[in-house]
Amino acid sequence: MADLKRPAFDADQRSSLLGWFQLQREIVVLKTDGLAEADVHRVVIPTSPLMTVGGLLSHLRWCEHLWFQVAYSGVAESENPMFEDDPDDNEFIVGQGKPLDQLVAEYEEECRRSDAVIAAAGLDDRGAGTTFPAAGATLGWMIHHMFEETARHAGHLDLIRELLDGEKSYF
């Protein structure tokens, strides 16, 4: 098991927020450790067939891109499948058929790109994107939102992993 750490009790607000956010990202990757390739895209929740390990990794990758590249930095939305009209939830689908190591690598690379944006700005700085109303939110708001998004899906991954192969862990 990876050596996951919570932020220090006496961390300043920025360090605390980013520490908790990073912990959730690490938990997402941890939930893929040792997963059989055959299970990456296996559906275990019949009412949510796109919610697979692969689908969630792809979704989280594109959420990182949406908030830190498109909404905050103002990068064109054209490369992000979340903006395509059809089909709905395309960001879950674009990961279908990709091997686990590629999905993890793409997610981690997008997180590094996000981290570079975050490191260069203040929490009260406003996004440069204009595509949708929340694009004008502060970077701090966007980080809080992505922390919530990542934590929610880390919980989904925890349950999906247990349903796939019985693997359980505190994190």
CSV table of C-alpha atoms in Angstrom, one decimal:
chain,number,residue,atom,x,y,z
A,1,MET,CA,0.0,0.0,0.0
A,2,ALA,CA,1.2,3.5,-0.8
A,3,ASP,CA,2.4,5.7,2.0
A,4,LEU,CA,-0.5,8.2,1.9
A,5,LYS,CA,-0.3,11.2,4.2
A,6,ARG,CA,-2.8,13.8,5.3
A,7,PRO,CA,-1.6,17.4,5.5
A,8,ALA,CA,0.0,18.6,8.7
A,9,PHE,CA,-2.4,19.7,11.4
A,10,ASP,CA,-0.7,23.2,11.5
A,11,ALA,CA,-0.6,23.7,7.7
A,12,ASP,CA,-1.6,27.1,6.3
A,13,GLN,CA,-4.9,27.1,4.4
A,14,ARG,CA,-3.4,26.8,0.9
A,15,SER,CA,-1.2,23.9,2.0
A,16,SER,CA,-4.0,22.2,3.8
A,17,LEU,CA,-6.4,22.5,0.9
A,18,LEU,CA,-3.9,21.3,-1.7
A,19,GLY,CA,-2.7,18.5,0.6
A,20,TRP,CA,-6.2,17.1,1.0
A,21,PHE,CA,-6.8,17.5,-2.7
A,22,GLN,CA,-3.6,15.6,-3.5
A,23,LEU,CA,-4.5,12.9,-1.0
A,24,GLN,CA,-7.8,12.2,-2.9
A,25,ARG,CA,-5.9,12.1,-6.2
A,26,GLU,CA,-3.5,9.5,-4.7
A,27,ILE,CA,-6.4,7.5,-3.4
A,28,VAL,CA,-7.9,7.4,-6.9
A,29,VAL,CA,-4.6,5.9,-8.3
A,30,LEU,CA,-4.3,3.6,-5.3
A,31,LYS,CA,-7.6,2.0,-6.1
A,32,THR,CA,-6.2,0.9,-9.4
A,33,ASP,CA,-3.2,-0.8,-7.9
A,34,GLY,CA,-3.1,-4.5,-8.7
A,35,LEU,CA,-6.4,-4.4,-10.6
A,36,ALA,CA,-6.7,-7.0,-13.4
A,37,GLU,CA,-6.8,-5.6,-16.9
A,38,ALA,CA,-10.0,-7.5,-17.5
A,39,ASP,CA,-11.7,-5.5,-14.7
A,40,VAL,CA,-10.7,-2.0,-15.8
A,41,HIS,CA,-13.9,-1.6,-18.0
A,42,ARG,CA,-16.1,-4.2,-16.3
A,43,VAL,CA,-19.5,-2.9,-15.3
A,44,VAL,CA,-20.5,-3.8,-11.7
A,45,ILE,CA,-23.3,-1.2,-11.3
A,46,PRO,CA,-26.0,-2.0,-13.8
A,47,THR,CA,-27.8,1.3,-13.4
A,48,SER,CA,-24.5,3.2,-14.1
A,49,PRO,CA,-22.8,1.3,-16.9
A,50,LEU,CA,-20.3,4.1,-17.5
A,51,MET,CA,-19.1,4.1,-13.9
A,52,THR,CA,-16.2,1.7,-14.3
A,53,VAL,CA,-12.6,2.1,-13.1
A,54,GLY,CA,-11.6,3.1,-16.6
A,55,GLY,CA,-14.6,5.4,-17.0
A,56,LEU,CA,-13.9,7.2,-13.7
A,57,LEU,CA,-10.2,7.7,-14.5
A,58,SER,CA,-11.1,9.2,-17.8
A,59,HIS,CA,-13.8,11.4,-16.3
A,60,LEU,CA,-11.5,12.7,-13.6
A,61,ARG,CA,-8.8,13.4,-16.1
A,62,TRP,CA,-11.1,15.5,-18.2
A,63,CYS,CA,-12.6,17.2,-15.1
A,64,GLU,CA,-9.0,18.3,-14.2
A,65,HIS,CA,-8.6,19.6,-17.7
A,66,LEU,CA,-12.0,21.3,-17.7
A,67,TRP,CA,-11.5,23.3,-14.5
A,68,PHE,CA,-7.8,24.1,-14.6
A,69,GLN,CA,-7.1,24.4,-18.3
A,70,VAL,CA,-10.4,25.5,-19.8
A,71,ALA,CA,-12.2,27.4,-17.0
A,72,TYR,CA,-9.2,28.8,-15.2
A,73,SER,CA,-6.5,29.2,-17.9
A,74,GLY,CA,-8.9,29.9,-20.8
A,75,VAL,CA,-7.6,27.1,-23.0
A,76,ALA,CA,-10.0,26.3,-25.9
A,77,GLU,CA,-12.5,23.7,-25.0
A,78,SER,CA,-12.2,21.9,-28.4
A,79,GLU,CA,-9.9,19.1,-27.1
A,80,ASN,CA,-12.1,18.2,-24.1
A,81,PRO,CA,-14.8,15.6,-24.8
A,82,MET,CA,-17.0,17.1,-22.0
A,83,PHE,CA,-18.0,19.8,-24.4
A,84,GLU,CA,-19.2,17.5,-27.2
A,85,ASP,CA,-23.0,17.6,-27.7
A,86,ASP,CA,-23.3,13.9,-28.4
A,87,PRO,CA,-23.1,11.5,-26.6
A,88,ASP,CA,-23.7,12.7,-23.0
A,89,ASP,CA,-21.0,11.8,-20.6
A,90,ASN,CA,-18.5,11.4,-23.4
A,91,GLU,CA,-15.6,11.8,-21.0
A,92,PHE,CA,-16.4,8.4,-19.5
A,93,ILE,CA,-16.6,6.8,-23.0
A,94,VAL,CA,-13.3,8.1,-24.4
A,95,GLY,CA,-11.4,5.9,-21.9
A,96,GLN,CA,-13.1,2.7,-23.1
A,97,GLY,CA,-10.7,0.2,-24.5
A,98,LYS,CA,-7.6,2.0,-23.1
A,99,PRO,CA,-5.4,-0.1,-20.9
A,100,LEU,CA,-5.2,0.7,-17.2
A,101,ASP,CA,-1.6,2.0,-17.3
A,102,GLN,CA,-2.4,4.4,-20.1
A,103,LEU,CA,-5.5,5.7,-18.2
A,104,VAL,CA,-3.5,6.2,-15.0
A,105,ALA,CA,-0.6,7.9,-16.9
A,106,GLU,CA,-3.0,10.3,-18.6
A,107,TYR,CA,-4.8,11.1,-15.3
A,108,GLU,CA,-1.4,11.7,-13.5
A,109,GLU,CA,-0.2,13.9,-16.4
A,110,GLU,CA,-3.3,16.0,-16.3
A,111,CYS,CA,-2.9,16.4,-12.6
A,112,ARG,CA,0.7,17.6,-13.1
A,113,ARG,CA,-0.7,20.2,-15.6
A,114,SER,CA,-3.2,21.3,-13.1
A,115,ASP,CA,-0.6,21.5,-10.4
A,116,ALA,CA,1.5,23.9,-12.6
A,117,VAL,CA,-1.5,26.1,-13.0
A,118,ILE,CA,-2.3,26.1,-9.3
A,119,ALA,CA,1.3,26.8,-8.3
A,120,ALA,CA,1.5,29.9,-10.5
A,121,ALA,CA,-1.7,31.5,-9.1
A,122,GLY,CA,-3.3,32.7,-5.9
A,123,LEU,CA,-6.5,31.2,-4.5
A,124,ASP,CA,-8.4,34.4,-5.0
A,125,ASP,CA,-7.4,34.8,-8.7
A,126,ARG,CA,-10.3,34.5,-11.1
A,127,GLY,CA,-10.5,32.1,-14.1
A,128,ALA,CA,-10.0,33.4,-17.6
A,129,GLY,CA,-12.4,31.0,-19.3
A,130,THR,CA,-15.7,32.3,-20.7
A,131,THR,CA,-17.5,29.2,-21.8
A,132,PHE,CA,-19.8,28.8,-18.8
A,133,PRO,CA,-20.6,31.0,-15.7
A,134,ALA,CA,-18.5,29.0,-13.2
A,135,ALA,CA,-15.4,29.7,-15.4
A,136,GLY,CA,-15.2,33.1,-13.7
A,137,ALA,CA,-14.9,31.6,-10.2
A,138,THR,CA,-11.8,31.9,-8.2
A,139,LEU,CA,-9.0,29.3,-8.4
A,140,GLY,CA,-9.8,28.5,-4.7
A,141,TRP,CA,-13.4,27.7,-5.6
A,142,MET,CA,-12.3,25.5,-8.5
A,143,ILE,CA,-9.9,23.6,-6.3
A,144,HIS,CA,-12.6,23.1,-3.6
A,145,HIS,CA,-14.9,21.8,-6.4
A,146,MET,CA,-12.3,19.4,-7.8
A,147,PHE,CA,-11.5,18.2,-4.3
A,148,GLU,CA,-15.2,17.4,-3.8
A,149,GLU,CA,-15.4,15.8,-7.3
A,150,THR,CA,-12.3,13.7,-6.8
A,151,ALA,CA,-13.3,12.6,-3.2
A,152,ARG,CA,-16.7,11.5,-4.4
A,153,HIS,CA,-15.3,9.4,-7.2
A,154,ALA,CA,-12.6,8.0,-5.0
A,155,GLY,CA,-15.4,6.6,-2.8
A,156,HIS,CA,-17.1,5.2,-6.0
A,157,LEU,CA,-13.8,3.6,-6.9
A,158,ASP,CA,-13.5,2.1,-3.4
A,159,LEU,CA,-16.9,0.4,-3.8
A,160,ILE,CA,-16.3,-0.6,-7.4
A,161,ARG,CA,-13.0,-2.2,-6.5
A,162,GLU,CA,-14.6,-4.2,-3.7
A,163,LEU,CA,-17.3,-5.4,-6.0
A,164,LEU,CA,-14.7,-6.3,-8.7
A,165,ASP,CA,-12.3,-8.4,-6.7
A,166,GLY,CA,-13.0,-8.0,-3.0
A,167,GLU,CA,-10.0,-5.6,-2.5
A,168,LYS,CA,-10.7,-3.3,0.5
A,169,SER,CA,-8.6,-0.6,2.2
A,170,TYR,CA,-9.0,2.3,4.6
A,171,PHE,CA,-8.0,4.7,1.9
